[in-house]
Coordinates of C-alpha atoms in Angstrom, one line a residue:
Chain A
M1191 CA 35.6 -29.9 -0.8
E1192 CA 36.6 -28.2 2.4
N1193 CA 37.4 -25.2 0.4
T1194 CA 33.9 -25.0 -1.1
T1195 CA 32.1 -25.4 2.2
K1196 CA 34.3 -22.7 3.7
R1197 CA 33.6 -20.3 0.8
F1198 CA 29.9 -21.1 1.1
S1199 CA 29.7 -20.2 4.7
L1200 CA 31.6 -17.0 4.0
S1201 CA 29.1 -15.8 1.5
G1202 CA 26.3 -17.0 3.9
A1203 CA 27.8 -14.8 6.5
L1204 CA 28.0 -11.9 4.1
F1205 CA 24.3 -12.3 3.2
R1206 CA 23.3 -12.4 6.8
V1207 CA 25.3 -9.2 7.6
Y1208 CA 23.6 -7.6 4.6
I1209 CA 20.0 -8.2 5.7
V1210 CA 20.9 -7.1 9.2
L1211 CA 22.2 -3.8 7.7
V1212 CA 19.0 -3.3 5.6
L1213 CA 16.9 -4.0 8.7
I1214 CA 18.8 -1.4 10.6
M1215 CA 18.1 1.1 7.8
L1216 CA 14.4 0.2 8.0
Y1217 CA 14.0 0.4 11.8
F1218 CA 16.8 2.8 13.0
P1219 CA 14.8 5.9 11.8
F1220 CA 11.9 4.9 14.0
V1221 CA 14.3 4.8 17.0
I1222 CA 15.7 8.2 16.1
M1223 CA 12.2 9.6 15.9
A1224 CA 11.2 8.2 19.3
V1225 CA 14.4 9.6 20.9
L1226 CA 13.9 13.1 19.4
S1227 CA 10.3 13.1 20.6
F1228 CA 11.8 13.6 24.0
Q1229 CA 13.6 16.7 22.9
G1230 CA 13.8 19.6 25.4
P1231 CA 11.5 22.6 24.9
R1232 CA 14.2 24.7 23.3
G1233 CA 15.3 21.9 20.9
G1234 CA 14.4 21.5 17.3
H1235 CA 13.4 18.7 15.0
T1236 CA 17.0 17.5 14.5
F1237 CA 19.9 16.6 16.8
P1238 CA 21.4 17.7 19.1
L1239 CA 19.1 17.0 22.0
R1240 CA 18.8 20.0 24.2
E1241 CA 17.9 18.4 27.5
V1242 CA 15.4 15.6 27.7
S1243 CA 11.8 16.3 28.4
S1244 CA 8.3 15.1 27.8
W1245 CA 7.4 18.7 26.6
W1246 CA 6.4 17.8 23.1
W1247 CA 4.3 14.8 24.3
W1248 CA 2.6 17.2 26.6
K1249 CA 1.9 19.5 23.6
L1250 CA 0.5 16.6 21.7
F1251 CA -2.1 16.0 24.4
H1252 CA -2.8 19.7 25.0
P1253 CA -3.2 21.1 21.5
G1254 CA -3.7 24.8 20.9
Q1255 CA -2.5 26.0 24.3
S1256 CA 0.1 28.6 23.9
T1257 CA 2.8 28.7 26.5
E1258 CA 6.0 30.6 27.1
F1259 CA 7.8 28.4 24.6
S1260 CA 5.2 28.8 21.8
D1261 CA 6.6 30.0 18.6
V1262 CA 5.1 32.2 15.9
G1263 CA 3.8 30.0 13.0
E1264 CA 3.6 26.9 15.1
F1265 CA 1.1 24.4 13.9
L1266 CA -1.8 24.3 16.4
G1267 CA -4.1 21.6 15.0
N1268 CA -5.5 19.0 17.3
Y1269 CA -3.7 15.8 16.2
L1270 CA -5.5 13.5 18.5
G1271 CA -8.9 14.6 17.3
A1272 CA -7.8 13.9 13.8
L1273 CA -6.4 10.5 14.9
G1274 CA -9.8 9.7 16.3
R1275 CA -11.5 10.5 13.0
S1276 CA -8.9 8.5 11.1
L1277 CA -9.4 5.5 13.3
V1278 CA -13.2 5.5 12.9
L1279 CA -12.8 6.1 9.1
A1280 CA -10.3 3.2 8.8
L1281 CA -12.6 0.8 10.6
V1282 CA -15.6 1.7 8.4
V1283 CA -13.4 1.6 5.2
A1284 CA -12.0 -1.8 6.2
I1285 CA -15.4 -3.4 6.8
L1286 CA -17.0 -1.8 3.7
S1287 CA -14.2 -2.7 1.3
T1288 CA -13.9 -6.3 2.7
I1289 CA -17.6 -7.0 2.2
M1290 CA -17.7 -5.5 -1.4
A1291 CA -14.4 -7.1 -2.4
L1292 CA -15.5 -10.5 -1.1
M1293 CA -18.8 -10.3 -3.1
A1294 CA -17.0 -9.3 -6.3
A1295 CA -14.3 -12.0 -5.8
H1296 CA -17.1 -14.6 -5.7
A1297 CA -18.4 -13.3 -9.1
F1298 CA -14.8 -13.6 -10.5
R1299 CA -14.7 -17.3 -9.7
K1300 CA -16.6 -18.1 -12.9
P1301 CA -15.6 -16.5 -16.2
F1302 CA -18.1 -14.0 -17.5
R1303 CA -18.3 -11.5 -20.3
G1304 CA -16.5 -8.2 -19.5
S1305 CA -14.7 -9.7 -16.5
N1306 CA -11.4 -8.1 -17.7
A1307 CA -13.0 -4.7 -18.1
V1308 CA -14.5 -4.8 -14.6
F1309 CA -11.3 -6.0 -13.1
Y1310 CA -9.2 -3.3 -14.7
L1311 CA -11.8 -0.7 -13.7
W1312 CA -11.2 -1.8 -10.1
L1313 CA -7.5 -1.8 -10.6
L1314 CA -7.6 1.9 -11.6
G1315 CA -8.2 2.6 -8.0
I1316 CA -4.6 1.7 -7.3
I1317 CA -3.1 2.8 -10.6
V1318 CA -4.4 6.3 -11.1
P1319 CA -2.1 8.8 -9.2
G1320 CA -3.9 9.8 -5.9
I1321 CA -3.5 13.5 -6.3
T1322 CA -5.3 13.5 -9.7
V1323 CA -8.3 11.6 -8.2
S1324 CA -8.4 14.2 -5.4
L1325 CA -8.2 17.1 -7.8
G1326 CA -10.9 15.7 -10.2
L1327 CA -13.4 14.9 -7.5
F1328 CA -12.7 18.1 -5.6
L1329 CA -13.5 20.1 -8.7
V1330 CA -16.7 18.1 -9.4
L1331 CA -17.9 18.6 -5.9
N1332 CA -17.1 22.3 -6.1
R1333 CA -19.3 22.6 -9.3
L1334 CA -22.1 20.8 -7.6
G1335 CA -21.8 23.0 -4.5
I1336 CA -21.1 20.0 -2.2
I1337 CA -18.7 20.7 0.7
P1338 CA -16.2 17.9 1.1
N1339 CA -16.1 16.1 4.4
W1340 CA -14.2 13.2 6.0
T1341 CA -17.5 11.2 6.4
S1342 CA -18.5 11.5 2.8
S1343 CA -16.0 12.4 0.1
A1344 CA -13.0 11.1 2.0
L1345 CA -14.8 7.9 2.8
A1346 CA -15.5 7.5 -0.9
V1347 CA -11.9 7.8 -2.1
H1348 CA -10.6 5.7 0.8
V1349 CA -12.8 2.8 -0.2
M1350 CA -11.8 3.4 -3.8
W1351 CA -8.2 3.0 -2.8
T1352 CA -8.6 -0.1 -0.6
L1353 CA -11.2 -2.1 -2.7
P1354 CA -8.7 -3.3 -5.3
F1355 CA -6.2 -4.5 -2.7
C1356 CA -9.0 -6.4 -0.9
L1357 CA -10.2 -7.9 -4.2
I1358 CA -6.7 -9.2 -5.1
I1359 CA -6.4 -10.7 -1.6
F1360 CA -9.6 -12.6 -2.1
L1361 CA -8.7 -13.7 -5.7
M1362 CA -5.5 -15.1 -4.2
G1363 CA -7.6 -16.9 -1.6
F1364 CA -9.8 -18.5 -4.2
N1365 CA -6.7 -19.5 -6.3
R1366 CA -5.3 -21.2 -3.2
F1367 CA -8.3 -23.3 -2.2
D1368 CA -10.3 -25.3 -4.6
L1369 CA -13.8 -24.8 -3.3
D1370 CA -15.0 -28.2 -4.4
L1371 CA -15.6 -28.4 -0.7
E1372 CA -18.6 -26.2 -1.2
D1373 CA -20.1 -28.6 -3.7
A1374 CA -19.3 -31.5 -1.4
A1375 CA -21.2 -29.8 1.4
L1376 CA -24.1 -29.2 -0.9
V1377 CA -24.2 -32.9 -1.9
Y1378 CA -24.1 -33.9 1.7
G1379 CA -27.3 -32.0 2.3
A1380 CA -26.4 -28.4 3.3
N1381 CA -28.4 -25.6 1.8
P1382 CA -26.4 -22.9 0.0
L1383 CA -26.4 -20.6 3.0
Q1384 CA -25.3 -23.3 5.3
A1385 CA -22.6 -24.4 2.9
Y1386 CA -21.4 -20.8 2.7
W1387 CA -21.5 -20.1 6.4
Y1388 CA -20.0 -23.3 7.6
V1389 CA -17.6 -24.2 4.8
V1390 CA -16.6 -21.3 2.6
L1391 CA -16.3 -18.5 5.2
P1392 CA -14.1 -20.5 7.6
V1393 CA -11.8 -21.4 4.8
L1394 CA -11.6 -17.8 3.8
Q1395 CA -11.1 -16.5 7.3
P1396 CA -7.3 -15.8 7.0
F1397 CA -8.1 -13.8 3.8
I1398 CA -10.9 -11.9 5.5
L1399 CA -8.4 -10.9 8.2
S1400 CA -5.8 -9.8 5.7
S1401 CA -8.4 -7.8 3.8
L1402 CA -9.5 -6.1 7.0
L1403 CA -5.8 -5.3 7.9
F1404 CA -5.1 -3.9 4.4
G1405 CA -8.3 -1.9 4.4
F1406 CA -7.6 -0.5 7.9
T1407 CA -3.9 0.3 7.5
L1408 CA -4.1 1.7 4.0
S1409 CA -7.0 4.0 5.0
L1410 CA -5.3 5.1 8.2
D1411 CA -2.4 6.3 6.1
E1412 CA -4.2 7.7 3.1
F1413 CA -3.5 11.3 2.2
Q1414 CA -2.9 11.6 -1.5
R1415 CA -6.5 10.9 -2.5
S1416 CA -8.2 12.7 0.4
L1417 CA -5.9 15.7 0.4
L1418 CA -8.6 18.0 -1.0
L1419 CA -11.6 15.9 0.1
T1420 CA -11.7 16.1 3.9
G1421 CA -13.0 19.6 4.1
T1422 CA -11.3 22.9 4.7
T1423 CA -11.3 23.2 8.4
L1424 CA -8.9 21.5 10.9
E1425 CA -12.0 20.0 12.6
T1426 CA -12.8 17.7 9.7
Q1427 CA -9.3 16.7 8.5
T1428 CA -8.0 13.2 8.9
L1429 CA -4.7 12.7 10.6
P1430 CA -2.5 12.2 7.4
V1431 CA -4.0 15.3 5.8
M1432 CA -3.4 17.3 8.9
I1433 CA 0.2 16.0 9.0
M1434 CA 0.6 17.1 5.4
A1435 CA -0.6 20.6 6.3
S1436 CA 1.7 20.8 9.3
V1437 CA 4.9 19.7 7.5
T1438 CA 4.5 22.6 5.1
T1439 CA 4.5 25.0 8.0
R1440 CA 7.0 24.4 10.8
I1441 CA 8.1 21.0 12.0
T1442 CA 8.3 20.5 15.7
P1443 CA 9.1 17.4 17.7
T1444 CA 5.4 17.1 18.5
L1445 CA 5.2 15.5 15.1
Y1446 CA 7.7 12.9 16.3
A1447 CA 5.7 12.2 19.4
L1448 CA 2.7 11.7 17.2
G1449 CA 4.6 9.5 14.8
T1450 CA 5.9 7.4 17.7
L1451 CA 2.4 7.0 19.1
T1452 CA 0.8 6.0 15.7
T1453 CA 3.6 3.6 15.0
L1454 CA 3.1 1.9 18.3
L1455 CA -0.6 1.8 17.4
S1456 CA 0.2 0.2 14.0
F1457 CA 2.4 -2.4 15.7
A1458 CA -0.5 -3.2 18.1
V1459 CA -2.9 -3.6 15.1
I1460 CA -0.4 -5.9 13.3
A1461 CA 0.2 -8.0 16.5
L1462 CA -3.6 -8.4 16.8
Y1463 CA -3.8 -9.4 13.1
I1464 CA -1.1 -12.1 13.5
F1465 CA -2.7 -13.4 16.7
F1466 CA -6.1 -13.8 14.9
L1467 CA -4.4 -15.1 11.8
I1468 CA -2.7 -18.0 13.6
R1469 CA -6.0 -18.8 15.4
A1470 CA -7.9 -18.7 12.1
E1471 CA -5.4 -20.9 10.2
R1472 CA -5.5 -23.5 13.0
K1473 CA -9.3 -23.4 12.7
T1474 CA -9.3 -23.6 8.9
G1475 CA -7.0 -26.6 9.1
E1476 CA -9.5 -28.3 11.5
A1477 CA -12.4 -27.3 9.3
L1478 CA -10.8 -28.8 6.2
V1479 CA -10.0 -32.0 8.0
E1480 CA -13.6 -32.3 9.3
I1481 CA -15.0 -31.7 5.9
R1482 CA -12.7 -34.0 4.0
E1483 CA -13.1 -37.0 6.3
P1484 CA -16.7 -37.8 5.5
K1485 CA -15.9 -37.3 1.8
A1486 CA -13.1 -39.9 2.1
E1487 CA -15.4 -42.3 3.8
G1488 CA -18.0 -41.9 1.1
E1489 CA -15.5 -42.7 -1.6
A1490 CA -14.2 -45.7 0.3
Chain B
M856 CA -17.7 -39.2 -7.6
A857 CA -20.5 -39.5 -10.2
Q858 CA -22.8 -38.1 -7.7
L859 CA -20.6 -35.1 -7.2
T860 CA -20.3 -34.1 -10.8
D861 CA -24.0 -34.7 -11.2
A862 CA -24.9 -32.3 -8.4
R863 CA -22.5 -29.7 -9.8
S864 CA -23.8 -29.8 -13.3
L865 CA -27.3 -29.3 -12.1
G866 CA -26.0 -26.5 -9.9
A867 CA -28.6 -27.4 -7.4
A868 CA -28.7 -28.2 -3.8
P869 CA -31.5 -30.2 -2.1
D870 CA -34.6 -28.2 -1.8
L871 CA -34.9 -25.7 1.0
S872 CA -37.2 -26.5 3.9
E873 CA -40.4 -24.6 4.4
H874 CA -38.9 -22.5 7.2
Q875 CA -35.9 -21.6 5.1
R876 CA -38.1 -20.8 2.1
A877 CA -40.0 -18.4 4.2
S878 CA -37.0 -16.4 5.4
L879 CA -35.8 -13.4 3.5
S880 CA -32.4 -15.0 2.7
G881 CA -34.1 -18.2 1.7
R882 CA -36.2 -16.3 -0.8
I883 CA -33.2 -14.5 -2.2
V884 CA -31.4 -17.9 -2.7
Q885 CA -34.6 -19.2 -4.3
A886 CA -34.9 -16.2 -6.7
L887 CA -31.3 -16.4 -7.8
R888 CA -31.3 -20.1 -8.4
G889 CA -30.6 -20.9 -12.0
K890 CA -29.7 -17.3 -12.9
P891 CA -25.9 -17.2 -12.7
G892 CA -25.7 -14.0 -14.8
L893 CA -27.9 -12.1 -12.4
T894 CA -26.0 -13.4 -9.4
T895 CA -22.7 -12.3 -10.9
G896 CA -24.1 -8.9 -11.7
L897 CA -25.5 -8.4 -8.2
L898 CA -22.2 -9.5 -6.6
L899 CA -20.2 -7.1 -8.7
L900 CA -22.7 -4.2 -8.5
P901 CA -21.8 -2.4 -5.2
G902 CA -18.1 -2.3 -5.7
T903 CA -18.1 -1.6 -9.4
L904 CA -20.6 1.2 -8.9
W905 CA -18.4 2.6 -6.2
M906 CA -15.4 2.6 -8.5
L907 CA -17.3 4.2 -11.3
L908 CA -18.5 7.0 -9.1
T909 CA -15.1 7.7 -7.7
V910 CA -12.2 6.9 -10.0
G911 CA -14.4 6.9 -13.1
T912 CA -15.8 10.3 -12.3
A913 CA -12.4 11.7 -11.4
L914 CA -10.8 10.5 -14.7
V915 CA -13.6 11.9 -16.9
S916 CA -13.8 15.2 -15.1
I917 CA -10.1 15.8 -15.0
V918 CA -9.9 15.5 -18.8
V919 CA -12.8 17.9 -19.2
F920 CA -11.5 20.4 -16.7
S921 CA -8.1 20.4 -18.4
F922 CA -9.8 22.2 -21.3
W923 CA -11.5 24.8 -19.1
T924 CA -10.2 28.2 -18.0
S925 CA -8.9 29.1 -14.5
G926 CA -10.6 32.2 -13.2
F927 CA -10.4 34.1 -10.0
T928 CA -13.4 32.4 -8.6
G929 CA -12.5 28.9 -9.7
L930 CA -12.9 27.1 -13.1
R931 CA -14.9 28.7 -15.9
P932 CA -16.4 26.4 -18.6
E933 CA -14.7 28.2 -21.4
Y934 CA -13.0 25.6 -23.6
T935 CA -9.4 26.3 -24.5
L936 CA -6.2 24.6 -25.5
A937 CA -4.2 27.2 -23.6
N938 CA -3.5 24.9 -20.6
Y939 CA -1.8 22.3 -22.8
Q940 CA -0.1 25.0 -25.0
S941 CA 1.6 26.7 -22.1
L942 CA 2.5 23.2 -20.7
L943 CA 3.9 21.8 -23.9
R944 CA 5.5 24.9 -25.5
P945 CA 9.3 24.5 -26.0
G946 CA 11.2 25.9 -23.1
S947 CA 8.5 25.1 -20.6
S948 CA 9.8 23.7 -17.3
F949 CA 7.2 20.9 -17.7
W950 CA 9.6 19.0 -20.0
G951 CA 12.4 19.0 -17.6
I952 CA 10.1 18.0 -14.8
T953 CA 8.7 15.1 -16.8
V954 CA 12.2 13.8 -17.6
W955 CA 13.1 14.2 -13.9
T956 CA 10.0 12.3 -12.9
L957 CA 10.9 9.4 -15.1
Q958 CA 14.5 9.5 -14.0
V959 CA 13.5 9.3 -10.3
V960 CA 11.2 6.4 -11.0
A961 CA 13.9 4.6 -12.9
M962 CA 16.5 5.2 -10.2
L963 CA 13.9 4.2 -7.6
L964 CA 13.1 0.9 -9.4
I965 CA 16.7 -0.1 -10.1
G966 CA 17.8 0.8 -6.5
V967 CA 14.9 -1.1 -4.9
I968 CA 15.4 -4.2 -7.0
L969 CA 19.2 -4.2 -6.3
L970 CA 18.5 -3.7 -2.5
A971 CA 15.6 -6.2 -2.2
Y972 CA 16.8 -9.1 -4.4
P973 CA 19.7 -10.1 -2.1
V974 CA 17.3 -9.8 0.9
S975 CA 14.8 -12.2 -0.6
Y976 CA 17.5 -14.5 -1.8
T977 CA 19.0 -14.6 1.7
L978 CA 15.6 -15.4 3.2
W979 CA 15.0 -18.1 0.6
R980 CA 18.4 -19.8 0.3
V981 CA 20.7 -18.8 3.1
I982 CA 18.4 -18.8 6.2
K983 CA 17.6 -22.5 6.8
S984 CA 15.4 -22.4 9.9
P985 CA 11.7 -22.0 9.0
Y986 CA 11.1 -20.1 12.2
W987 CA 13.8 -17.5 11.3
K988 CA 12.6 -17.3 7.7
S989 CA 9.1 -16.3 8.7
A990 CA 10.2 -14.0 11.5
L991 CA 12.7 -12.1 9.2
L992 CA 10.2 -12.0 6.4
L993 CA 7.6 -10.5 8.8
L994 CA 10.2 -7.8 9.8
F995 CA 10.5 -6.8 6.2
I996 CA 6.8 -6.6 5.6
V997 CA 5.7 -4.9 8.9
P998 CA 6.8 -1.4 7.8
F999 CA 4.3 -1.7 4.9
W1000 CA 1.5 -1.7 7.4
T1001 CA 2.8 1.3 9.3
S1002 CA 2.3 4.8 8.1
Y1003 CA 4.1 5.9 4.9
L1004 CA 3.8 9.4 6.0
T1005 CA 5.4 8.7 9.4
R1006 CA 8.1 6.6 7.8
T1007 CA 9.0 9.6 5.6
I1008 CA 9.1 11.9 8.6
T1009 CA 11.5 9.5 10.4
W1010 CA 14.0 10.4 7.7
L1011 CA 14.0 14.1 8.6
P1012 CA 16.5 13.9 11.4
M1013 CA 18.8 11.6 9.4
F1014 CA 19.7 14.3 6.9
G1015 CA 20.6 18.0 7.1
R1016 CA 23.7 19.8 8.5
E1017 CA 23.3 18.3 11.9
G1018 CA 21.6 15.1 10.6
V1019 CA 22.4 11.7 12.1
V1020 CA 24.2 10.5 8.9
N1021 CA 26.5 13.5 8.8
Q1022 CA 27.1 13.3 12.6
V1023 CA 28.1 9.7 12.3
L1024 CA 30.4 10.4 9.3
M1025 CA 32.1 13.2 11.2
G1026 CA 32.2 11.2 14.4
L1027 CA 34.1 8.4 12.5
R1028 CA 36.4 11.1 11.1
I1029 CA 35.4 10.1 7.5
T1030 CA 34.8 13.8 6.8
D1031 CA 35.5 17.0 8.6
E1032 CA 32.4 19.0 7.7
P1033 CA 28.9 18.1 6.7
V1034 CA 28.6 16.4 3.3
E1035 CA 26.6 18.5 0.9
V1036 CA 24.6 15.8 -0.7
L1037 CA 23.3 14.7 2.7
L1038 CA 21.5 18.0 3.3
Y1039 CA 17.9 18.1 2.2
S1040 CA 18.8 17.2 -1.4
E1041 CA 17.8 15.1 -4.3
F1042 CA 20.2 12.4 -3.2
S1043 CA 18.7 12.3 0.3
M1044 CA 15.3 12.0 -1.2
M1045 CA 16.5 9.0 -3.2
V1046 CA 17.9 7.3 -0.2
A1047 CA 14.7 7.8 1.8
L1048 CA 12.6 6.6 -1.2
W1049 CA 14.7 3.4 -1.6
F1050 CA 14.1 2.4 2.0
L1051 CA 10.5 3.5 1.9
F1052 CA 9.8 1.4 -1.2
I1053 CA 11.9 -1.7 -0.4
V1054 CA 9.0 -3.2 1.5
F1055 CA 7.0 -3.5 -1.8
M1056 CA 9.7 -5.7 -3.4
V1057 CA 11.1 -8.1 -0.8
G1058 CA 7.8 -10.0 -0.3
P1059 CA 6.8 -10.5 -3.9
I1060 CA 10.3 -11.7 -5.0
Y1061 CA 10.5 -14.0 -2.0
F1062 CA 7.1 -15.5 -2.7
S1063 CA 8.0 -16.3 -6.3
M1064 CA 11.3 -17.8 -5.2
Q1065 CA 9.5 -20.0 -2.8
R1066 CA 7.6 -21.5 -5.7
I1067 CA 10.7 -22.6 -7.5
D1068 CA 10.8 -26.4 -7.5
E1069 CA 13.8 -27.8 -5.5
D1070 CA 14.2 -30.4 -8.3
I1071 CA 15.0 -27.6 -10.8
M1072 CA 17.7 -26.3 -8.5
S1073 CA 19.3 -29.7 -8.0
A1074 CA 19.0 -30.5 -11.8
A1075 CA 20.9 -27.3 -12.5
A1076 CA 23.6 -28.4 -10.0
V1077 CA 23.7 -32.0 -11.3
Y1078 CA 24.2 -30.8 -14.9
G1079 CA 27.2 -28.8 -13.8
A1080 CA 25.8 -25.2 -13.9
S1081 CA 27.9 -22.9 -11.8
P1082 CA 26.0 -21.0 -9.0
W1083 CA 26.1 -17.8 -11.1
K1084 CA 24.8 -19.5 -14.2
T1085 CA 22.0 -21.2 -12.1
F1086 CA 21.2 -17.8 -10.6
F1087 CA 20.9 -15.9 -13.9
L1088 CA 19.5 -18.6 -16.1
V1089 CA 17.1 -20.3 -13.6
V1090 CA 16.4 -18.2 -10.6
V1091 CA 16.0 -14.8 -12.1
P1092 CA 13.7 -15.9 -15.0
L1093 CA 11.5 -17.8 -12.5
T1094 CA 11.2 -14.8 -10.2
L1095 CA 10.1 -12.5 -13.0
P1096 CA 6.4 -12.6 -11.8
G1097 CA 7.4 -11.4 -8.3
L1098 CA 9.7 -8.8 -9.8
M1099 CA 7.0 -7.5 -12.0
A1100 CA 4.4 -7.4 -9.2
G1101 CA 6.8 -5.4 -7.0
S1102 CA 7.9 -3.2 -9.9
L1103 CA 4.2 -2.4 -10.7
F1104 CA 3.9 -1.1 -7.1
V1105 CA 7.1 0.9 -7.2
V1106 CA 6.3 2.5 -10.6
V1107 CA 2.7 3.4 -9.8
L1108 CA 3.3 4.7 -6.3
G1109 CA 6.6 6.3 -7.4
L1110 CA 4.9 8.3 -10.2
A1111 CA 2.3 9.5 -7.7
E1112 CA 4.9 10.5 -5.1
F1113 CA 5.0 14.2 -3.9
F1114 CA 5.5 14.1 -0.2
T1115 CA 9.0 12.9 0.1
E1116 CA 10.3 15.5 -2.3
R1117 CA 8.7 18.2 -0.3
A1118 CA 9.7 16.9 3.2
I1119 CA 13.1 15.4 2.5
G1120 CA 14.2 16.6 -1.0
G1121 CA 14.3 20.2 0.0
A1122 CA 11.2 21.1 -2.0
Q1123 CA 13.5 22.2 -4.9
S1124 CA 12.9 19.7 -7.6
P1125 CA 9.3 18.6 -7.8
M1126 CA 8.1 15.6 -9.9
L1127 CA 4.9 15.8 -11.9
A1128 CA 2.7 15.0 -8.9
G1129 CA 4.5 17.7 -6.9
L1130 CA 4.0 20.1 -9.8
I1131 CA 0.2 19.4 -9.6
Q1132 CA 0.2 20.1 -5.9
R1133 CA 2.0 23.4 -6.4
Q1134 CA -0.5 24.4 -9.1
I1135 CA -3.4 23.5 -6.7
D1136 CA -1.7 25.7 -4.0
V1137 CA -2.0 28.7 -6.3
F1138 CA -5.6 27.8 -7.5
Q1139 CA -4.5 27.1 -11.0
F1140 CA -7.0 24.2 -11.3
A1141 CA -7.1 24.0 -15.1
G1142 CA -3.4 24.0 -15.4
A1143 CA -3.2 21.3 -12.6
S1144 CA -5.8 19.3 -14.5
A1145 CA -3.7 19.3 -17.7
I1146 CA -0.6 18.1 -15.9
A1147 CA -2.8 15.5 -14.2
V1148 CA -3.9 14.2 -17.6
V1149 CA -0.3 13.9 -18.7
L1150 CA 0.7 12.1 -15.5
I1151 CA -2.3 9.7 -15.8
L1152 CA -1.4 8.9 -19.4
I1153 CA 2.3 8.2 -18.5
T1154 CA 1.2 6.0 -15.6
L1155 CA -1.3 4.1 -17.8
A1156 CA 1.3 3.6 -20.5
L1157 CA 3.9 2.2 -18.2
V1158 CA 1.4 0.0 -16.4
G1159 CA 0.0 -1.3 -19.7
L1160 CA 3.5 -2.1 -20.8
M1161 CA 4.2 -4.0 -17.6
L1162 CA 0.9 -5.9 -17.6
R1163 CA 1.9 -7.3 -21.0
F1164 CA 4.6 -9.3 -19.3
F1165 CA 2.5 -10.8 -16.5
D1166 CA -1.0 -11.5 -15.4
I1167 CA -1.7 -9.8 -12.1
R1168 CA -4.7 -12.1 -11.6
R1169 CA -2.3 -15.1 -11.4
I1170 CA -0.2 -13.9 -8.4

């Protein structure tokens, strides 16, 4: 008996060590990137550190200014301008795809003819390799004489990419909760809009938040589909497309400063999501209790 | 209860008040009442139209363009089989690249499953405190919401002659000079890909483990199944839905991958998506379209195969 418990705890310890090692592999590269972003002006994008400086951070915030340390072939795009465009785009994409996916998820609650075909059409947005979508639409726009831009063609493919994710999130939501509650509210005298606003939406709140988070983060990072669809100048590119372009030229620690900045931004967005999620789930719990109680009384 | 079913079968709510009837939304509700087909159609319309105009258009056009001719000023609508002929002729580098693509995706999938399964198992069975369970699970999911591009870039300083991994190995006196495979190589690319993709797998496997009934686990123990037997005959089959969901992600996104190869893999051994990008770089749009058609067909075939084994709408 003693032997088995001892063996068990040994394997338990091994498992714990294992996940710590995997976590290190997941997060250690971020730390390295942050450290190297403080590389000295004469240092490169790998170790060793040649002095410590905020030089590359300064360059991040002062794009296009050549200095005594500037190199030939250095990438001079304005990362922060691109970041601004990407943030605006991500916000619009998150809202648009959440609304359209929520609408469609309602339709999927009841079986209808062709539901599989529609569902798999949506799923193609995830399945079809991004670069092929980019190429196909780029060539079509080219034929039509339309110049791609981040506010039009890039928006179109971003929403295409996020919509299926948001749909799946809401389908999971409807699987989780039986919305008999809606019927109950209707019986107790609410009109359909009231039933929707006061009963269905509060229950769905956690899923709406998840959908917004997925829409926002997936769009903020999208580059495969929008690669050819943000326009040809640096002034219309989104951040990921600009990063793609810069990596094929010469990599400087400015890229690490940028990566550190955007990662911190991502963490902030995730923290915000978790904060609202906890609040929403508390509220949903309260809403469910409130709705169920009169029902219980009625049955008694 | 009778009252409830009654109301549901009628599909009707009490009548709207005068005020509500007058409002725009009231009128919409009124107009759609009793027409479930129309409601379904209207709810689906915006998103479905959006998908048709984007991914639908892209798919159709890429097939058409793959039969056109690349000219100096762009594509010319002269139909030809030449794009496919030069691609599929024996001795074309396309075959090797296709095999390599499938190899990378297979290695990626196997590696990610082997790495992620023990992680999910630990979170499910070994860690007891619910607080630690959720905290650790969150740590494994958070990278999914950060930038894939940035996460790839973080692997740049890890490899190379003066890369962190080689420095650590030399520091520990495991090796005297930089290890060749840890330069910007295919092996480095695989390592980066494994840890980039592991976040797609840990969550789905864990969630399907969570759904395993505790009674099943104790039944297996009561009837004398060894831990290994329980694991392979009970746990693994019951986690297949999670494994399939995660695998679907890994395969689909792995096939589409071209950035890691360029940034970490030394830009020496492109996969199919990378080949498309290289063709685009030299304005060979028709040739790129033909490769794109092949890549799409491979992706659809593999996804179709996987969807036979599980229903994605039931996750």
